[in-house]
Amino acid sequence: MSAVPKNPPSASRSTADWQAADAAHYLHPFTDFQALARKGSRIITRADNIYLWDSDGHKILDAMSGLWCVNVGYGQQALIDAATAQLAQLPFYNSFFQTTTPPAIELAELLAEVAPPQFEHVFFCNSGSEGNDTVVRMVRRYWDLLGQPERSVIVSRHNAYHGSTMAGASLGGMSGMHAQGGLPIPGIVHIEQPYWFEHGKGMSRDDFGLVAAGWLEAKIQELGADKVAAFIGEPVQGAGGVIVPPATYWPEIQRICDKYGILLVSDEVITGFGRTGRWFGCETFGFKPDLMTFAKGVTSGYIPLGGVMVGERIAKVLIGQGGEFNHGYTYSGHPVACAVALANIRLIQRERLVERVRDDTGPYLAECYAALAEHPLVGEAQTCGLMGALLLLKGKASGEAFPAAAEVGMVCRGHCFAEGVIMRAVGDRMIIAPPLVITRAQIDEMVALIRRCLDKTLADVRRRGLL
Ligand code: PMP
């Protein structure tokens, strides 16, 4: 057992105290518990704007917006006030039993205003995973109501991320997740991802986009169109490594879904609320989904909230045919979460953050990343709005990857930790998604830190004889 005094007051705890108590009791998500216990967690104690501070007082530039969610940055008083006022007024009431609360109604109304025109209705839940579980239930309910219950298969993609519940992890295409717990659940199948670097070499990106979308058509023909309910995808794969698809991909996916009458679902958990320079990623990529999953940026992560925007094609059937949809959560439409979301969306509107990403900071990040592409370690640099990826390669010209066992991405991430910038490593893809409030000067600061980490990683790989 640890030598930590039993529950000392938090103000008196040192970093080592926190780490010992953490290792003794707290099982973190997606974590090798033993390895973390040996190393000790980093304890984040406060934040402001785009910066975090840890329990040793180190300042860190948060280039991942927490976990792709703190779109308006930390410390926004309007969100804090909205939560406080709602907690005092009505901390909870549910939306079951023919009841609801003003914040839930107002948020539904505001979401219908900012979402693309086909969306007039929303179903609330608490996370992206629950949103995607809701998608599965809703898609199948739709086809049931239309008298086609056999139309139940949902097509997704390898290396997609759609959450960690049973349905979310099944929709996702992460082999490590499928290997634990007997996933995917029945009725969910996967096609290959539109990752040009892995699957499209020798083709132009645009030609590859059409080929990759064609894999959906091939899968539909293999299964029989009368069995396929929906296709789901993230406009830009986030957790898979910020994989920006060719411009031809989504319009072709749309054409195929339309041709076979298949529902199109856009998982906007990361790409929603301004991340790509439009309110939703489907607008950036030019397609018109029937359902959109959202979470994260809807409250900028200040409090959990997720949901599904329901397009008129589906709403007409769900509502019009009557009968109870047997699905929902205690906290669907939680008034405090909805009040925070309202304040968050109004702030995004007031500060014109979406336009800022589209016209100013997004293009500026693209310029900076084009310069980083010249770095000897960088084989590919991609951005979309305020998402970015740098692929670290052994052969800049040949496209040769480093051996996976060399864990070059993790080495780079280690330097990021030490230098005070948070970048995430997905294999050897180094990814960012900074808060949408980031300024040009702060982008300069972030890119300088990233460059320093690349230089240090380069020195390491040379020292190890990997280059
Ligand atoms: N969908 C996407 C595209 C995501 O990126 C995530 C989380 N990173 C989820 C769903 C799951 O969201 P949550 O962790 O809130 O359940």
Short mmCIF file of C-alpha atoms and ligand atoms in Angstrom, two decimals:
data_model
loop_
_atom_site.label_atom_id
_atom_site.label_comp_id
_atom_site.label_asym_id
_atom_site.label_seq_id
_atom_site.Cartn_x
_atom_site.Cartn_y
_atom_site.Cartn_z
CA MET A 1 0.00 0.00 0.00
CA SER A 2 1.12 3.57 -0.56
CA ALA A 3 2.53 5.68 2.21
CA VAL A 4 0.14 8.52 1.39
CA PRO A 5 -1.77 9.77 4.43
CA LYS A 6 -5.44 8.85 4.04
CA ASN A 7 -7.15 11.60 2.04
CA PRO A 8 -5.05 14.64 3.00
CA PRO A 9 -6.59 18.01 2.11
CA SER A 10 -5.99 18.68 -1.58
CA ALA A 11 -4.19 21.99 -1.06
CA SER A 12 -1.43 20.26 0.91
CA ARG A 13 -0.74 17.43 -1.56
CA SER A 14 2.49 17.31 -3.52
CA THR A 15 2.74 15.92 -7.04
CA ALA A 16 4.11 12.67 -5.60
CA ASP A 17 1.10 12.44 -3.24
CA TRP A 18 -1.30 12.87 -6.14
CA GLN A 19 0.55 10.30 -8.22
CA ALA A 20 0.54 7.72 -5.44
CA ALA A 21 -3.18 8.13 -4.75
CA ASP A 22 -3.89 8.08 -8.48
CA ALA A 23 -1.96 4.86 -8.98
CA ALA A 24 -3.66 3.31 -5.95
CA HIS A 25 -7.25 3.99 -7.00
CA TYR A 26 -7.85 5.51 -10.42
CA LEU A 27 -8.09 3.39 -13.57
CA HIS A 28 -7.59 5.85 -16.45
CA PRO A 29 -9.19 5.44 -19.89
CA PHE A 30 -7.13 3.78 -22.66
CA THR A 31 -4.20 3.20 -20.32
CA ASP A 32 -1.70 0.49 -19.46
CA PHE A 33 -2.33 0.75 -15.73
CA GLN A 34 0.92 -0.84 -14.63
CA ALA A 35 3.11 1.25 -16.90
CA LEU A 36 1.42 4.45 -15.79
CA ALA A 37 1.71 3.55 -12.11
CA ARG A 38 5.47 3.10 -12.61
CA LYS A 39 5.83 6.44 -14.36
CA GLY A 40 3.27 8.57 -12.51
CA SER A 41 0.52 10.69 -14.07
CA ARG A 42 0.89 14.30 -14.96
CA ILE A 43 -1.54 16.24 -12.79
CA ILE A 44 -3.17 19.23 -14.46
CA THR A 45 -4.37 21.73 -11.91
CA ARG A 46 -5.55 24.83 -13.78
CA ALA A 47 -5.97 26.39 -17.19
CA ASP A 48 -6.56 29.67 -18.96
CA ASN A 49 -7.12 30.49 -22.65
CA ILE A 50 -4.93 27.94 -24.54
CA TYR A 51 -2.61 27.14 -21.62
CA LEU A 52 -2.58 24.54 -18.87
CA TRP A 53 -0.53 24.37 -15.68
CA ASP A 54 0.54 21.16 -13.97
CA SER A 55 0.97 20.51 -10.26
CA ASP A 56 4.64 21.49 -10.49
CA GLY A 57 3.72 24.86 -11.95
CA HIS A 58 4.82 24.09 -15.54
CA LYS A 59 2.96 26.02 -18.21
CA ILE A 60 1.85 23.94 -21.21
CA LEU A 61 0.40 25.07 -24.53
CA ASP A 62 -2.61 22.84 -25.13
CA ALA A 63 -2.49 22.17 -28.86
CA MET A 64 -5.13 19.40 -28.46
CA SER A 65 -7.93 21.51 -26.87
CA GLY A 66 -8.11 19.02 -24.00
CA LEU A 67 -9.39 16.09 -26.06
CA TRP A 68 -10.48 18.00 -29.19
CA CYS A 69 -13.15 19.78 -27.22
CA VAL A 70 -12.21 23.08 -25.58
CA ASN A 71 -13.08 25.08 -28.70
CA VAL A 72 -13.55 28.42 -26.90
CA GLY A 73 -10.46 27.92 -24.72
CA TYR A 74 -10.31 27.73 -20.94
CA GLY A 75 -11.64 30.22 -18.40
CA GLN A 76 -14.57 31.65 -20.39
CA GLN A 77 -16.65 33.50 -17.81
CA ALA A 78 -19.87 33.32 -19.84
CA LEU A 79 -19.86 29.52 -19.60
CA ILE A 80 -19.00 29.53 -15.92
CA ASP A 81 -21.81 32.01 -15.20
CA ALA A 82 -24.31 30.01 -17.25
CA ALA A 83 -23.53 26.83 -15.30
CA THR A 84 -23.65 28.61 -11.95
CA ALA A 85 -26.95 30.34 -12.65
CA GLN A 86 -28.58 27.14 -13.91
CA LEU A 87 -27.31 25.13 -10.93
CA ALA A 88 -28.98 27.62 -8.64
CA GLN A 89 -32.21 27.88 -10.68
CA LEU A 90 -32.79 24.19 -11.51
CA PRO A 91 -29.83 21.79 -11.27
CA PHE A 92 -31.72 18.87 -12.76
CA TYR A 93 -34.92 17.77 -14.22
CA ASN A 94 -35.43 15.08 -16.83
CA SER A 95 -37.07 15.06 -20.23
CA PHE A 96 -38.98 11.81 -19.70
CA PHE A 97 -42.70 11.66 -18.86
CA GLN A 98 -43.85 14.52 -21.08
CA THR A 99 -41.70 17.11 -19.30
CA THR A 100 -38.62 19.15 -20.08
CA THR A 101 -36.75 22.34 -19.13
CA PRO A 102 -36.20 25.72 -20.82
CA PRO A 103 -32.43 25.26 -21.50
CA ALA A 104 -33.05 21.96 -23.34
CA ILE A 105 -35.74 23.55 -25.52
CA GLU A 106 -33.66 26.65 -26.24
CA LEU A 107 -30.61 24.60 -27.10
CA ALA A 108 -32.60 22.40 -29.50
CA GLU A 109 -33.82 25.59 -31.16
CA LEU A 110 -30.33 27.10 -31.41
CA LEU A 111 -28.80 23.87 -32.76
CA ALA A 112 -31.44 23.81 -35.50
CA GLU A 113 -30.33 27.37 -36.34
CA VAL A 114 -26.59 26.65 -36.62
CA ALA A 115 -26.86 23.18 -38.22
CA PRO A 116 -27.37 22.69 -41.98
CA PRO A 117 -30.96 23.32 -43.13
CA GLN A 118 -32.08 19.67 -43.24
CA PHE A 119 -31.80 19.52 -39.44
CA GLU A 120 -34.75 20.72 -37.35
CA HIS A 121 -34.63 18.14 -34.55
CA VAL A 122 -32.14 16.89 -31.98
CA PHE A 123 -31.88 13.95 -29.56
CA PHE A 124 -29.69 14.65 -26.52
CA CYS A 125 -27.30 12.35 -24.69
CA ASN A 126 -24.06 12.78 -22.73
CA SER A 127 -21.18 11.87 -25.01
CA GLY A 128 -20.10 11.05 -28.51
CA SER A 129 -20.25 7.33 -27.75
CA GLU A 130 -23.84 7.56 -26.57
CA GLY A 131 -24.61 9.66 -29.62
CA ASN A 132 -23.38 6.90 -31.89
CA ASP A 133 -25.29 4.26 -29.93
CA THR A 134 -28.33 6.44 -30.51
CA VAL A 135 -27.51 6.53 -34.23
CA VAL A 136 -27.56 2.72 -34.40
CA ARG A 137 -30.90 2.52 -32.61
CA MET A 138 -32.42 5.35 -34.62
CA VAL A 139 -31.26 4.10 -38.02
CA ARG A 140 -32.71 0.66 -37.32
CA ARG A 141 -35.93 2.13 -35.94
CA TYR A 142 -36.28 4.17 -39.14
CA TRP A 143 -36.07 1.13 -41.42
CA ASP A 144 -38.36 -0.87 -39.08
CA LEU A 145 -40.97 1.86 -39.31
CA LEU A 146 -40.67 1.77 -43.09
CA GLY A 147 -41.31 -1.98 -43.05
CA GLN A 148 -37.75 -2.94 -44.01
CA PRO A 149 -36.31 -4.38 -40.77
CA GLU A 150 -33.82 -6.52 -42.70
CA ARG A 151 -32.15 -3.30 -43.78
CA SER A 152 -29.98 -3.16 -40.66
CA VAL A 153 -26.29 -3.29 -41.59
CA ILE A 154 -24.23 -0.18 -40.94
CA VAL A 155 -21.05 0.34 -42.96
CA SER A 156 -18.14 2.13 -41.32
CA ARG A 157 -14.39 2.31 -41.94
CA HIS A 158 -11.20 0.80 -40.61
CA ASN A 159 -9.26 3.20 -38.39
CA ALA A 160 -12.44 5.20 -37.67
CA TYR A 161 -13.18 6.28 -34.11
CA HIS A 162 -16.79 6.46 -33.00
CA GLY A 163 -16.52 5.95 -29.24
CA SER A 164 -15.98 3.27 -26.65
CA THR A 165 -19.41 1.88 -25.79
CA MET A 166 -20.28 -1.48 -27.38
CA ALA A 167 -21.89 0.11 -30.42
CA GLY A 168 -19.42 3.02 -30.58
CA ALA A 169 -16.40 0.72 -30.49
CA SER A 170 -18.05 -1.58 -33.03
CA LEU A 171 -18.72 1.28 -35.43
CA GLY A 172 -15.14 2.37 -34.91
CA GLY A 173 -12.50 0.52 -36.83
CA MET A 174 -9.78 0.24 -34.21
CA SER A 175 -8.41 -3.30 -34.24
CA GLY A 176 -7.06 -2.98 -30.70
CA MET A 177 -10.54 -2.20 -29.44
CA HIS A 178 -12.20 -4.99 -31.43
CA ALA A 179 -9.70 -7.44 -29.99
CA GLN A 180 -11.06 -6.81 -26.48
CA GLY A 181 -14.63 -7.86 -25.77
CA GLY A 182 -15.73 -9.71 -28.89
CA LEU A 183 -16.39 -6.72 -31.14
CA PRO A 184 -17.79 -5.62 -33.49
CA ILE A 185 -21.36 -6.49 -32.55
CA PRO A 186 -23.36 -8.07 -35.38
CA GLY A 187 -24.58 -5.90 -38.24
CA ILE A 188 -21.60 -3.56 -38.45
CA VAL A 189 -19.05 -3.95 -41.24
CA HIS A 190 -15.99 -1.94 -42.28
CA ILE A 191 -14.42 -0.77 -45.51
CA GLU A 192 -10.94 0.67 -45.93
CA GLN A 193 -10.24 4.30 -44.96
CA PRO A 194 -9.54 7.10 -47.47
CA TYR A 195 -5.90 7.43 -46.40
CA TRP A 196 -3.97 8.29 -49.53
CA PHE A 197 -0.57 7.77 -47.94
CA GLU A 198 -1.35 4.15 -47.07
CA HIS A 199 -3.68 3.09 -49.85
CA GLY A 200 -3.39 5.55 -52.72
CA LYS A 201 0.26 5.87 -53.69
CA GLY A 202 0.74 6.11 -57.43
CA MET A 203 -2.65 7.77 -57.87
CA SER A 204 -3.53 11.44 -57.73
CA ARG A 205 -5.34 12.28 -54.49
CA ASP A 206 -8.51 13.09 -56.38
CA ASP A 207 -8.49 9.80 -58.27
CA PHE A 208 -7.83 7.98 -55.02
CA GLY A 209 -10.82 9.73 -53.38
CA LEU A 210 -13.11 8.21 -56.00
CA VAL A 211 -11.51 4.78 -55.62
CA ALA A 212 -11.88 4.90 -51.82
CA ALA A 213 -15.54 5.94 -52.06
CA GLY A 214 -16.02 3.10 -54.56
CA TRP A 215 -15.20 0.63 -51.77
CA LEU A 216 -18.56 1.60 -50.26
CA GLU A 217 -20.37 0.75 -53.47
CA ALA A 218 -18.55 -2.58 -53.69
CA LYS A 219 -19.55 -3.40 -50.09
CA ILE A 220 -23.18 -2.48 -50.76
CA GLN A 221 -23.23 -4.75 -53.81
CA GLU A 222 -21.62 -7.55 -51.82
CA LEU A 223 -24.18 -7.30 -48.99
CA GLY A 224 -27.19 -6.41 -51.13
CA ALA A 225 -28.56 -2.87 -50.98
CA ASP A 226 -31.72 -4.14 -49.28
CA LYS A 227 -29.61 -5.12 -46.25
CA VAL A 228 -27.69 -1.86 -45.83
CA ALA A 229 -29.16 0.75 -43.49
CA ALA A 230 -26.49 3.45 -43.31
CA PHE A 231 -22.94 4.57 -43.83
CA ILE A 232 -21.13 6.44 -41.04
CA GLY A 233 -17.89 8.42 -41.17
CA GLU A 234 -16.01 11.27 -39.58
CA PRO A 235 -15.55 14.06 -42.18
CA VAL A 236 -11.87 14.06 -41.13
CA GLN A 237 -10.73 11.02 -39.14
CA GLY A 238 -9.53 12.46 -35.86
CA ALA A 239 -8.27 9.81 -33.48
CA GLY A 240 -7.16 7.79 -36.51
CA GLY A 241 -4.51 10.45 -37.12
CA VAL A 242 -6.18 13.58 -38.60
CA ILE A 243 -6.59 11.95 -41.98
CA VAL A 244 -7.98 14.58 -44.34
CA PRO A 245 -9.73 12.82 -47.24
CA PRO A 246 -9.31 13.91 -50.86
CA ALA A 247 -11.86 16.55 -51.95
CA THR A 248 -13.51 14.00 -54.26
CA TYR A 249 -14.29 11.50 -51.50
CA TRP A 250 -17.37 12.81 -49.70
CA PRO A 251 -19.34 13.98 -52.75
CA GLU A 252 -18.86 10.49 -54.22
CA ILE A 253 -19.94 8.86 -50.94
CA GLN A 254 -23.03 11.06 -51.06
CA ARG A 255 -23.76 10.00 -54.64
CA ILE A 256 -23.47 6.31 -53.71
CA CYS A 257 -25.69 6.64 -50.62
CA ASP A 258 -28.30 8.47 -52.70
CA LYS A 259 -28.14 5.88 -55.47
CA TYR A 260 -28.95 3.04 -53.06
CA GLY A 261 -31.20 5.02 -50.70
CA ILE A 262 -28.79 4.46 -47.80
CA LEU A 263 -28.75 6.84 -44.84
CA LEU A 264 -25.62 8.96 -44.49
CA VAL A 265 -24.32 9.69 -40.99
CA SER A 266 -21.66 12.27 -40.26
CA ASP A 267 -19.87 11.82 -36.95
CA GLU A 268 -19.15 15.46 -36.12
CA VAL A 269 -17.93 14.87 -32.56
CA ILE A 270 -14.57 16.44 -33.42
CA THR A 271 -15.41 18.37 -36.58
CA GLY A 272 -18.52 20.11 -35.22
CA PHE A 273 -18.70 23.66 -33.89
CA GLY A 274 -16.12 25.35 -36.06
CA ARG A 275 -13.15 22.99 -36.05
CA THR A 276 -12.90 22.81 -39.86
CA GLY A 277 -13.82 26.45 -40.54
CA ARG A 278 -17.55 25.78 -40.98
CA TRP A 279 -20.04 24.99 -38.25
CA PHE A 280 -19.92 21.32 -39.27
CA GLY A 281 -17.40 19.29 -41.24
CA CYS A 282 -20.01 18.08 -43.75
CA GLU A 283 -20.29 21.70 -44.90
CA THR A 284 -16.54 21.89 -45.48
CA PHE A 285 -16.57 18.66 -47.50
CA GLY A 286 -19.83 19.29 -49.35
CA PHE A 287 -22.19 16.52 -48.29
CA LYS A 288 -25.64 16.42 -46.76
CA PRO A 289 -25.99 13.84 -43.99
CA ASP A 290 -29.26 12.47 -42.62
CA LEU A 291 -27.86 12.29 -39.07
CA MET A 292 -25.00 14.12 -37.33
CA THR A 293 -23.47 12.97 -34.06
CA PHE A 294 -22.05 15.76 -31.92
CA ALA A 295 -20.46 16.16 -28.45
CA LYS A 296 -17.19 17.80 -27.29
CA GLY A 297 -17.30 21.29 -28.86
CA VAL A 298 -21.03 21.74 -28.16
CA THR A 299 -20.06 22.75 -24.61
CA SER A 300 -16.35 23.24 -25.32
CA GLY A 301 -15.91 20.35 -22.88
CA TYR A 302 -16.87 22.44 -19.86
CA ILE A 303 -19.52 19.84 -19.03
CA PRO A 304 -20.52 16.58 -20.75
CA LEU A 305 -23.14 16.79 -23.47
CA GLY A 306 -23.69 14.97 -26.74
CA GLY A 307 -26.47 14.32 -29.16
CA VAL A 308 -27.68 13.51 -32.61
CA MET A 309 -29.06 16.02 -35.09
CA VAL A 310 -31.90 14.31 -36.90
CA GLY A 311 -32.53 15.25 -40.51
CA GLU A 312 -36.01 15.72 -41.87
CA ARG A 313 -35.97 12.46 -43.87
CA ILE A 314 -35.71 10.52 -40.59
CA ALA A 315 -37.66 12.92 -38.38
CA LYS A 316 -40.65 12.68 -40.71
CA VAL A 317 -40.79 8.93 -40.16
CA LEU A 318 -39.89 8.84 -36.45
CA ILE A 319 -42.42 11.53 -35.61
CA GLY A 320 -44.90 11.06 -38.41
CA GLN A 321 -45.46 7.32 -37.94
CA GLY A 322 -46.04 7.75 -34.21
CA GLY A 323 -45.22 5.15 -31.56
CA GLU A 324 -42.68 5.34 -28.76
CA PHE A 325 -38.94 5.35 -29.49
CA ASN A 326 -37.73 3.24 -26.58
CA HIS A 327 -34.43 5.00 -26.02
CA GLY A 328 -33.06 7.76 -23.80
CA TYR A 329 -30.88 8.66 -20.86
CA THR A 330 -31.50 10.11 -17.40
CA TYR A 331 -29.40 13.08 -18.41
CA SER A 332 -30.77 13.56 -21.96
CA GLY A 333 -31.20 17.34 -22.13
CA HIS A 334 -29.57 17.97 -18.74
CA PRO A 335 -30.44 21.60 -17.97
CA VAL A 336 -26.98 22.62 -16.73
CA ALA A 337 -25.22 21.04 -19.71
CA CYS A 338 -27.71 22.67 -22.07
CA ALA A 339 -27.27 26.07 -20.38
CA VAL A 340 -23.49 25.79 -20.84
CA ALA A 341 -23.94 24.76 -24.49
CA LEU A 342 -26.18 27.77 -25.11
CA ALA A 343 -23.56 30.12 -23.64
CA ASN A 344 -20.82 28.36 -25.61
CA ILE A 345 -22.59 28.54 -28.99
CA ARG A 346 -23.56 32.17 -28.42
CA LEU A 347 -19.92 32.94 -27.61
CA ILE A 348 -18.78 31.21 -30.82
CA GLN A 349 -21.32 33.33 -32.72
CA ARG A 350 -20.46 36.59 -30.92
CA GLU A 351 -16.71 36.18 -31.39
CA ARG A 352 -17.19 34.92 -34.97
CA LEU A 353 -14.87 32.03 -34.20
CA VAL A 354 -16.02 29.87 -37.11
CA GLU A 355 -15.33 32.66 -39.60
CA ARG A 356 -12.00 33.33 -37.91
CA VAL A 357 -10.91 29.72 -38.44
CA ARG A 358 -12.17 29.77 -42.03
CA ASP A 359 -10.66 33.10 -43.09
CA ASP A 360 -7.73 33.75 -40.80
CA THR A 361 -6.28 31.21 -38.38
CA GLY A 362 -7.05 28.10 -40.49
CA PRO A 363 -5.28 29.42 -43.60
CA TYR A 364 -2.45 30.72 -41.40
CA LEU A 365 -1.95 27.31 -39.79
CA ALA A 366 -1.92 25.79 -43.29
CA GLU A 367 0.89 28.20 -44.27
CA CYS A 368 2.89 27.34 -41.16
CA TYR A 369 2.40 23.62 -41.78
CA ALA A 370 3.51 24.00 -45.40
CA ALA A 371 6.78 25.40 -43.98
CA LEU A 372 7.04 22.51 -41.49
CA ALA A 373 6.67 20.10 -44.41
CA GLU A 374 10.23 21.11 -45.37
CA HIS A 375 11.60 19.63 -42.15
CA PRO A 376 13.76 16.53 -42.85
CA LEU A 377 11.58 14.31 -40.62
CA VAL A 378 8.24 15.34 -42.09
CA GLY A 379 6.88 13.25 -44.95
CA GLU A 380 3.43 14.79 -45.11
CA ALA A 381 1.87 17.87 -43.46
CA GLN A 382 -1.90 18.26 -43.61
CA THR A 383 -4.34 20.68 -42.07
CA CYS A 384 -8.07 21.23 -42.22
CA GLY A 385 -9.24 24.33 -40.38
CA LEU A 386 -7.59 24.03 -36.98
CA MET A 387 -6.69 20.34 -37.19
CA GLY A 388 -3.21 19.35 -38.30
CA ALA A 389 -1.04 16.28 -38.82
CA LEU A 390 2.67 15.77 -39.45
CA LEU A 391 3.71 12.34 -40.63
CA LEU A 392 7.26 11.50 -39.49
CA LEU A 393 9.08 9.43 -42.08
CA LYS A 394 12.42 7.74 -42.46
CA GLY A 395 12.42 8.36 -46.20
CA LYS A 396 11.14 11.82 -46.89
CA ALA A 397 11.35 11.31 -50.65
CA SER A 398 10.76 7.54 -50.82
CA GLY A 399 7.87 7.55 -48.34
CA GLU A 400 9.54 4.85 -46.24
CA ALA A 401 8.18 4.63 -42.70
CA PHE A 402 10.25 4.13 -39.56
CA PRO A 403 9.99 0.64 -38.08
CA ALA A 404 6.95 0.66 -35.77
CA ALA A 405 9.10 -0.71 -32.93
CA ALA A 406 11.22 2.45 -33.01
CA GLU A 407 8.18 4.38 -31.72
CA VAL A 408 9.38 7.63 -33.25
CA GLY A 409 6.00 9.27 -32.68
CA MET A 410 6.22 8.49 -28.97
CA VAL A 411 9.76 9.90 -28.86
CA CYS A 412 8.47 13.12 -30.39
CA ARG A 413 5.57 13.19 -27.96
CA GLY A 414 8.06 12.85 -25.11
CA HIS A 415 9.83 15.98 -26.34
CA CYS A 416 6.49 17.77 -26.57
CA PHE A 417 5.82 16.93 -22.91
CA ALA A 418 9.24 18.26 -21.93
CA GLU A 419 8.97 21.41 -24.07
CA GLY A 420 5.51 22.35 -22.80
CA VAL A 421 3.29 21.71 -25.82
CA ILE A 422 0.65 19.01 -26.06
CA MET A 423 0.66 17.14 -29.36
CA ARG A 424 -0.70 13.64 -29.70
CA ALA A 425 1.06 10.77 -31.48
CA VAL A 426 -0.98 8.32 -33.57
CA GLY A 427 1.75 5.96 -34.67
CA ASP A 428 4.15 8.38 -36.34
CA ARG A 429 1.48 10.96 -37.13
CA MET A 430 1.80 13.94 -34.78
CA ILE A 431 -1.56 15.63 -34.50
CA ILE A 432 -2.96 18.88 -33.17
CA ALA A 433 -6.34 20.56 -32.77
CA PRO A 434 -5.78 23.79 -30.80
CA PRO A 435 -8.59 25.89 -29.31
CA LEU A 436 -10.39 28.04 -31.90
CA VAL A 437 -9.52 31.17 -29.93
CA ILE A 438 -5.82 30.72 -30.73
CA THR A 439 -4.30 33.88 -32.25
CA ARG A 440 -1.76 34.16 -35.06
CA ALA A 441 0.92 35.05 -32.48
CA GLN A 442 0.01 31.95 -30.49
CA ILE A 443 0.13 29.82 -33.65
CA ASP A 444 3.68 31.14 -34.15
CA GLU A 445 4.50 30.17 -30.57
CA MET A 446 2.97 26.70 -31.04
CA VAL A 447 4.72 26.07 -34.35
CA ALA A 448 8.08 27.16 -32.89
CA LEU A 449 7.62 24.64 -30.07
CA ILE A 450 6.63 21.94 -32.57
CA ARG A 451 9.69 22.70 -34.70
CA ARG A 452 11.93 22.43 -31.64
CA CYS A 453 10.41 19.03 -30.81
CA LEU A 454 10.93 17.85 -34.40
CA ASP A 455 14.58 18.96 -34.24
CA LYS A 456 15.10 17.07 -31.00
CA THR A 457 13.39 13.98 -32.41
CA LEU A 458 15.59 14.21 -35.51
CA ALA A 459 18.69 14.34 -33.32
CA ASP A 460 17.42 11.26 -31.44
CA VAL A 461 16.72 9.18 -34.54
CA ARG A 462 20.12 10.08 -35.95
CA ARG A 463 21.78 9.11 -32.69
CA ARG A 464 19.94 5.77 -32.77
CA GLY A 465 21.07 5.17 -36.34
CA LEU A 466 17.48 5.19 -37.64
CA LEU A 467 18.20 7.80 -40.25
N1 PMP B 1 -16.81 10.12 -32.34
C1 PMP B 1 -15.65 10.74 -32.62
C2 PMP B 1 -15.38 11.17 -34.04
C3 PMP B 1 -14.73 10.99 -31.60
O1 PMP B 1 -13.56 11.57 -31.90
C4 PMP B 1 -15.04 10.60 -30.29
C5 PMP B 1 -14.10 10.86 -29.13
N2 PMP B 1 -12.82 11.24 -29.41
C6 PMP B 1 -16.23 9.94 -30.06
C7 PMP B 1 -17.11 9.73 -31.10
C8 PMP B 1 -16.60 9.46 -28.70
O2 PMP B 1 -16.92 10.52 -27.88
P1 PMP B 1 -16.92 10.33 -26.29
O3 PMP B 1 -15.52 10.07 -25.89
O4 PMP B 1 -17.49 11.64 -25.82
O5 PMP B 1 -17.83 9.20 -25.99
#
